[in-house]
Amino acid sequence: MSSDIITTDQLSKFYGSILGIHEVSIKVPPGGVGFLGPNGAGKTTLIRTLLGIIRPTKGTAHVLGYNIKSEINQVRDRIGYIPEFNTSFIPDMTAMKFVAFCGRMNGLANAESKQRASDSLYYVGLGEERYRKLGTFSLGMKQKVKLASALVHDPDIIIADEPTNGLDPTGRNQMLDLIKNLQIDQNKHVILSSHLLRDVEQTTDYAIVFSEGEILAQGKIKELTSGQRTSISVKVKFNEDLFIRNLKDKGYEVWDEGGFIEVKISSDTEKAIFNAAYTAGTEIRYFGSRSNTLEDVFVDLFQNKEGIK
Amino acid sequence: MSDQSTKNDAYVRKFSFRPFTGLRRGRIFRMWSISWQWWIHEWDRSRAIKVLIGFQIFILFLTNIFVLTFKDIQLQADPTLTTGQILEDTLIPLVRGIVSFQTRIRGESAGHGDEFGTSFSIGGTSLFILLLAVLVGSGLIADDITNKTNEIYYSKLEKYEYIMGKFGAFFIFGNVMITLPYVLEFFLLYIGLGNMDFLAVLPVLVHVILFTELVNITYAAIILAFSSLTGRRLYAGLTTFMLLFLANMIVPSLAFAQGGEVGLQLLTDVLTLLLVSSYLLDGESIIRLDLLGREHTLNLANGIGIEGWMIIGSLGLFIFLGISIVILQVYRRHSA
């Protein structure tokens, strides 16, 4: 049996003639997974389809082995969802009542929903404020209430859709910290959907890249970022300008980035760098390949896609 | 503020969660949760609900005193009259008055006479009930759209469960504010008047329950339909109130303008459909209409014609339209 927590097969959703997602086939492994892509790429559409909020036009999907068409209620009980929208909730209801109410909607008995609401609010750091009305909460606190309401029914998977939207740096770090810790402390599978590369890189180790309703790439972040060495980073002492000119004369693409001289890899680049240094009388103090960030991968993928178009 | 304090977060996280039993309740419990949560929340929040229910009980208390005081005089004046008839003549107009402002404003009863002066008593409450129903009910779906909480509901429940939960919410309101006071009134009169066979007056109780439930369903369908059409509680409430209020006023105004008598109730009056349908429920067959000065008689139970079915159809149409709008909005617009 597959260990993947979510599998989709040719899943498509059209809103009339407007494309939401197109023949998306993915396998989401356990642990932390990032759904990455610009706004309108189809991340939220996929999430809403998996939760049964919208019906797919075509294709099938399974969450923890449950079919989203025929067993959607089992799916819902096993997913905790943090919606993207900046909800105001029910302004004059206390956080405690709201989270307990969410628990009851997932089938928890009254007493247990209250217990777990209290635990969830403590977990997200709102224990002291749990009897305050939601209307008096800051945006960061509201996001935490959303997380608490997603945790209250003890789901196996937490899906957080743009959970750091609108948060200040402190609130953002706290939220990412909580999401990261859910994987470690509570053994939850976390899907973080974001257009912010840093958020995904910080909290997950697997990424699925979306663009215009399709999957551009998927894989472990380490593999995605180490797969392609695009340039060699060099740090030199003495005659730096001459060293650069020598390389450029030989037809190499050279640029400065963060105090390093970057040389785009082509044929015999390493050999050319040492020759240029020897000719210019330059000492090489650092020589290494620049490791790609997720941002580099992301930019490359989109540039390639534009190129194909 | 807690979102500024990571130290506190680390402290609380040490406690983690109490183990989950893994037991989950059924779907009906979940729908009921929506209904009950809304009602409790509104009860806690709204002073108007408490004031109105207090007013209702006070009015019913006054009505009882009035009826019981004049009971002996009525029985002496008409030896054929029974306490059961007094109960019926008191309660039925009261119940029918729920849906008709014009009856109350004009001081007319709904057909059983006004001998006991009961129409004054509950008159004001019919308007209050509608006002409050609109005030409270118009936010049922509109607030979810405004606050975007519907996404949270839909991620936990089927959409039909959400709709049922919302209908249930209004139904609790209707039962507490409308049905319960009249059922209570029945028992108070039954005990106070005495000397009657319970089985003989049971149809009156059945009438009270069925009629008020019909009111609840129709109010729920209309109010929820408007609530689902907009994200603004105020707009939904105002539109609903205007529709229901004008529907009660248009025909009598026309009749008055043309010098006609407004007799009993008029079929074009939206909520009067409920009133007319009540004749079907208690088996009273003849309805006299004086529409724009031209008198009509409908016999709903003589097996001739389709008047009865027309009324049931009209009533059903309103409920059907209301529910259809809610379903369309929830399944289409709110899910796009």
XYZ file of N, CA, C and O in Angstrom, chain A residues 15 48 53-54 72-73 76-77 81 83 85 87-93 97-98 101-102 104-110 112 115-116 119-120 122-123 125-126 129 138 140-141 144 149 153-154 168 170 174 177-178 181 185-186, chain B residues 1-6 8-9 12-13 15-27 29-30 33-35 37-38 40-41 44-45 143-144 146-149 151-161 334-336:
432
model
N -13.952 26.459 -13.709
C -15.079 27.296 -13.295
C -15.681 27.854 -14.579
O -15.229 28.885 -15.069
N -9.273 23.061 -1.951
C -10.734 23.079 -1.798
C -11.366 21.849 -2.449
O -12.385 21.344 -1.977
N -15.028 21.027 -0.871
C -15.734 22.318 -0.913
C -16.199 22.577 -2.337
O -17.284 23.096 -2.571
N -15.373 22.193 -3.290
C -15.799 22.240 -4.700
C -15.613 20.854 -5.311
O -14.757 20.090 -4.859
N -15.956 11.526 1.396
C -15.478 12.878 1.713
C -15.586 13.200 3.209
O -14.764 13.951 3.753
N -16.589 12.641 3.873
C -16.724 12.955 5.305
C -15.582 12.364 6.130
O -15.147 12.972 7.107
N -12.741 14.738 5.567
C -12.868 15.990 6.327
C -12.506 15.806 7.800
O -11.936 16.704 8.413
N -12.868 14.644 8.340
C -12.553 14.409 9.753
C -11.062 14.228 9.987
O -10.600 14.287 11.117
N -8.143 22.294 8.446
C -7.943 23.269 7.361
C -7.846 24.688 7.917
O -8.697 25.120 8.686
N -8.095 28.142 6.389
C -8.394 28.799 5.112
C -7.550 30.039 4.892
O -7.038 30.640 5.841
N -8.516 32.933 3.625
C -9.151 34.232 3.834
C -8.931 34.738 5.248
O -8.875 33.986 6.194
N -10.501 35.593 7.853
C -11.856 35.525 8.392
C -11.966 36.367 9.654
O -11.021 36.501 10.411
N -13.146 36.918 9.837
C -13.408 37.659 11.076
C -14.086 36.754 12.088
O -14.362 37.155 13.192
N -14.389 35.543 11.675
C -15.133 34.591 12.504
C -16.466 35.203 12.927
O -17.058 35.962 12.192
N -16.850 34.871 14.138
C -18.083 35.421 14.692
C -17.612 36.402 15.772
O -17.166 35.978 16.841
N -17.636 37.695 15.480
C -16.886 38.663 16.296
C -17.206 38.655 17.786
O -16.321 38.860 18.597
N -18.490 38.404 18.118
C -18.789 38.477 19.545
C -18.855 37.099 20.211
O -19.510 36.912 21.232
N -18.153 36.154 19.629
C -18.048 34.823 20.254
C -16.631 34.686 20.814
O -15.680 35.191 20.229
N -15.323 29.227 22.705
C -16.600 28.732 22.177
C -16.469 28.400 20.694
O -17.022 27.404 20.221
N -15.762 29.250 19.976
C -15.636 29.043 18.536
C -14.880 27.752 18.230
O -15.317 26.940 17.405
N -16.873 24.757 19.128
C -17.932 24.606 18.119
C -17.380 23.905 16.874
O -18.013 22.994 16.324
N -16.183 24.301 16.468
C -15.548 23.655 15.311
C -15.339 22.167 15.608
O -15.519 21.313 14.732
N -17.151 20.297 17.575
C -18.447 19.600 17.509
C -18.876 19.363 16.069
O -19.488 18.355 15.746
N -18.531 20.309 15.194
C -18.879 20.101 13.781
C -18.099 18.930 13.194
O -18.489 18.352 12.187
N -16.985 18.597 13.812
C -16.236 17.421 13.367
C -16.600 16.184 14.184
O -15.899 15.176 14.139
N -17.663 16.288 14.950
C -18.203 15.117 15.625
C -17.719 14.885 17.041
O -18.030 13.845 17.633
N -16.980 15.813 17.612
C -16.541 15.627 18.991
C -17.714 15.862 19.936
O -18.529 16.760 19.717
N -17.756 15.057 20.996
C -18.819 15.242 21.985
C -18.581 16.559 22.717
O -17.476 17.101 22.687
N -19.636 17.051 23.390
C -19.541 18.382 24.015
C -18.348 18.525 24.946
O -17.563 19.462 24.831
N -15.641 16.712 25.306
C -14.337 16.558 24.667
C -13.994 17.765 23.788
O -12.833 18.182 23.717
N -12.615 20.368 26.094
C -11.262 20.017 26.544
C -10.241 20.282 25.446
O -9.215 20.921 25.661
N -10.556 19.787 24.280
C -9.585 19.903 23.192
C -9.480 21.348 22.680
O -8.421 21.766 22.239
N -7.060 22.863 25.042
C -5.696 22.385 24.753
C -5.145 23.023 23.478
O -3.983 23.428 23.424
N -6.001 23.102 22.460
C -5.551 23.663 21.173
C -5.177 25.130 21.335
O -4.181 25.589 20.790
N -4.242 26.627 24.058
C -2.982 26.696 24.806
C -1.809 26.381 23.888
O -0.778 27.032 23.937
N -2.021 25.387 23.054
C -0.929 24.959 22.169
C -0.478 26.096 21.255
O 0.714 26.287 21.039
N -0.760 29.160 21.870
C -0.319 30.320 22.652
C -1.412 31.306 22.986
O -1.135 32.460 23.285
N -2.667 30.848 22.923
C -3.770 31.753 23.256
C -4.526 31.291 24.503
O -5.692 31.635 24.693
N -5.968 34.000 26.561
C -6.968 34.845 25.881
C -8.167 34.049 25.406
O -8.976 34.554 24.632
N -6.167 40.441 17.349
C -5.358 40.958 16.246
C -5.336 39.916 15.124
O -5.755 38.767 15.336
N -2.828 38.363 13.843
C -1.968 37.239 14.216
C -2.683 36.271 15.133
O -2.554 35.049 14.994
N -3.433 36.828 16.059
C -4.183 35.971 16.992
C -5.283 35.216 16.259
O -5.548 34.045 16.548
N -3.938 32.295 14.633
C -3.695 31.224 15.601
C -5.002 30.517 15.986
O -5.009 29.310 16.220
N -8.524 25.865 15.628
C -9.762 25.218 15.171
C -9.467 24.103 14.168
O -10.281 23.191 13.985
N -9.962 18.734 16.336
C -10.535 17.396 16.157
C -9.472 16.340 15.894
O -9.777 15.256 15.406
N -8.233 16.652 16.227
C -7.117 15.717 16.116
C -6.973 15.142 14.703
O -6.988 13.917 14.516
N 2.925 40.361 10.754
C 4.193 41.062 10.903
C 5.292 40.007 11.094
O 4.998 38.820 11.281
N 7.228 39.082 13.469
C 7.153 38.259 14.687
C 6.042 37.224 14.567
O 6.241 36.038 14.845
N 6.317 33.131 14.419
C 5.579 32.300 15.383
C 4.706 31.281 14.666
O 4.651 30.113 15.048
N 6.822 28.661 13.077
C 7.365 27.848 14.155
C 6.323 26.821 14.624
O 6.613 25.634 14.808
N 5.079 27.290 14.773
C 4.002 26.390 15.199
C 3.771 25.293 14.170
O 3.611 24.116 14.513
N 6.562 22.847 14.247
C 6.499 22.013 15.450
C 5.385 20.978 15.411
O 5.468 19.942 16.076
N 6.262 17.726 17.183
C 5.600 17.430 18.466
C 4.403 16.513 18.317
O 4.163 15.641 19.142
N 3.608 16.774 17.298
C 2.311 16.092 17.199
C 2.243 15.051 16.086
O 1.176 14.474 15.862
N 0.679 41.251 24.338
C -0.175 40.430 23.475
C 0.452 39.065 23.268
O 1.660 38.943 23.144
N -0.397 38.085 23.180
C 0.165 36.749 23.091
C 0.914 36.510 21.793
O 1.830 35.708 21.760
N 0.528 37.195 20.748
C 1.253 36.932 19.511
C 2.602 37.639 19.483
O 3.313 37.604 18.518
N 2.922 38.276 20.576
C 4.241 38.873 20.695
C 5.116 38.048 21.631
O 6.248 38.388 21.903
N 4.582 36.971 22.169
C 5.307 36.274 23.220
C 5.602 34.829 22.854
O 4.768 33.954 22.990
N 6.783 34.585 22.412
C 7.135 33.211 22.055
C 7.476 32.410 23.289
O 7.350 31.204 23.327
N 5.956 32.439 26.160
C 4.724 31.882 26.670
C 4.292 30.664 25.851
O 3.854 29.659 26.393
N 4.456 30.753 24.530
C 4.080 29.649 23.654
C 4.857 28.393 24.016
O 4.309 27.305 24.120
N 3.486 26.814 27.230
C 2.228 26.078 27.134
C 2.358 24.819 26.292
O 1.662 23.843 26.542
N 3.236 24.826 25.358
C 3.342 23.652 24.495
C 3.788 22.405 25.250
O 3.568 21.304 24.820
N 2.554 21.176 27.760
C 1.424 20.388 28.244
C 0.791 19.538 27.150
O 0.178 18.534 27.430
N 0.917 20.007 25.923
C 0.376 19.295 24.769
C -1.111 18.978 24.930
O -1.804 19.640 25.680
N -1.565 17.936 24.243
C -2.997 17.641 24.217
C -3.339 16.440 25.088
O -2.564 15.504 25.189
N -4.531 16.515 25.654
C -5.040 15.303 26.289
C -5.385 14.323 25.175
O -5.768 14.758 24.089
N -5.222 13.015 25.430
C -5.450 12.068 24.325
C -6.891 12.121 23.818
O -7.820 12.261 24.611
N -7.023 12.026 22.519
C -8.344 12.051 21.885
C -8.940 10.650 21.945
O -8.270 9.676 21.618
N -10.202 10.566 22.358
C -10.838 9.252 22.492
C -11.053 8.584 21.139
O -11.194 7.367 21.057
N -11.103 9.402 20.092
C -11.327 8.855 18.752
C -12.792 8.654 18.435
O -13.153 8.233 17.335
N -13.668 8.958 19.408
C -15.107 8.774 19.165
C -15.679 10.016 18.496
O -15.467 11.135 18.956
N -16.397 9.790 17.421
C -17.022 10.912 16.723
C -18.527 10.696 16.652
O -18.983 9.576 16.388
N -19.270 11.773 16.868
C -20.730 11.695 16.808
C -21.197 11.675 15.350
O -20.448 11.988 14.437
N -22.487 11.348 15.195
C -23.061 11.209 13.849
C -23.355 12.553 13.190
O -23.133 13.610 13.772
N -23.878 12.478 11.985
C -24.098 13.684 11.182
C -25.197 14.575 11.776
O -25.120 15.790 11.704
N -25.956 15.043 14.879
C -25.369 15.797 15.993
C -24.631 17.034 15.469
O -24.695 18.116 16.049
N -23.941 16.860 14.356
C -23.137 17.967 13.807
C -24.041 19.086 13.292
O -23.753 20.264 13.473
N -25.447 20.848 16.142
C -24.454 21.738 16.742
C -24.549 23.136 16.159
O -24.460 24.126 16.880
N -24.726 23.211 14.828
C -24.845 24.525 14.184
C -26.077 25.248 14.721
O -26.020 26.406 15.116
N -27.196 24.513 14.737
C -28.459 25.115 15.159
C -28.367 25.596 16.609
O -28.693 26.735 16.933
N -25.741 26.029 18.595
C -24.704 27.035 18.834
C -25.222 28.433 18.479
O -25.027 29.391 19.212
N -25.918 28.501 17.338
C -26.439 29.793 16.887
C -27.466 30.324 17.873
O -27.454 31.488 18.247
N -27.974 29.551 21.099
C -27.374 29.908 22.389
C -26.627 31.241 22.260
O -26.714 32.114 23.124
N -25.929 31.375 21.147
C -25.156 32.595 20.924
C -26.087 33.813 20.827
O -25.831 34.854 21.429
N -27.593 34.623 24.225
C -26.621 35.330 25.072
C -26.464 36.775 24.630
O -26.303 37.680 25.434
N -26.479 36.961 23.321
C -26.126 38.244 22.739
C -27.292 39.235 22.730
O -27.109 40.410 23.019
N -24.058 36.704 7.693
C -22.893 36.900 8.568
C -21.748 35.962 8.188
O -20.578 36.336 8.283
N -22.094 34.757 7.778
C -21.047 33.806 7.373
C -20.343 34.283 6.105
O -19.149 34.073 5.935
N -20.125 37.514 5.188
C -19.330 38.685 5.586
C -18.053 38.251 6.305
O -16.965 38.722 6.005
N -18.214 37.363 7.268
C -17.061 36.958 8.092
C -16.237 35.850 7.443
O -15.215 35.435 7.991
N -16.707 35.361 6.321
C -16.047 34.278 5.581
C -15.883 33.015 6.420
O -14.913 32.274 6.270
N -16.806 32.799 7.325
C -16.751 31.579 8.122
C -17.351 30.398 7.367
O -17.165 29.259 7.785
N -16.404 29.093 4.743
C -15.330 28.203 4.279
C -14.976 27.184 5.368
O -14.671 26.033 5.079
N -15.037 27.619 6.599
C -14.754 26.704 7.719
C -15.876 25.671 7.838
O -15.622 24.480 8.021
N -17.113 26.129 7.701
C -18.244 25.183 7.742
C -18.113 24.134 6.637
O -18.259 22.945 6.882
N -17.847 24.604 5.424
C -17.821 23.689 4.282
C -16.648 22.707 4.358
O -16.675 21.665 3.709
N -15.622 23.078 5.097
C -14.489 22.151 5.211
C -14.766 21.062 6.243
O -13.988 20.127 6.383
N -15.873 21.202 6.960
C -16.189 20.206 7.991
C -17.485 19.455 7.709
O -17.679 18.355 8.192
N -18.374 20.097 6.964
C -19.704 19.512 6.753
C -20.085 19.543 5.287
O -19.549 20.337 4.507
N -21.059 18.707 4.954
C -21.660 18.784 3.623
C -22.472 20.076 3.562
O -22.970 20.555 4.587
N -22.654 20.591 2.373
C -23.379 21.860 2.270
C -24.844 21.708 2.684
O -25.424 22.607 3.277
N -25.414 20.542 2.381
C -26.812 20.369 2.782
C -26.913 20.317 4.309
O -27.904 20.739 4.904
N -25.852 19.827 4.948
C -25.861 19.795 6.419
C -25.787 21.218 6.975
O -26.418 21.534 7.990
N -21.514 30.437 -3.353
C -20.592 30.380 -2.217
C -19.485 29.359 -2.428
O -18.565 29.280 -1.627
N -19.605 28.555 -3.464
C -18.604 27.508 -3.664
C -17.732 27.771 -4.869
O -16.953 26.927 -5.270
N -17.886 28.932 -5.457
C -17.100 29.235 -6.657
C -15.679 29.609 -6.284
O -15.412 29.965 -5.167
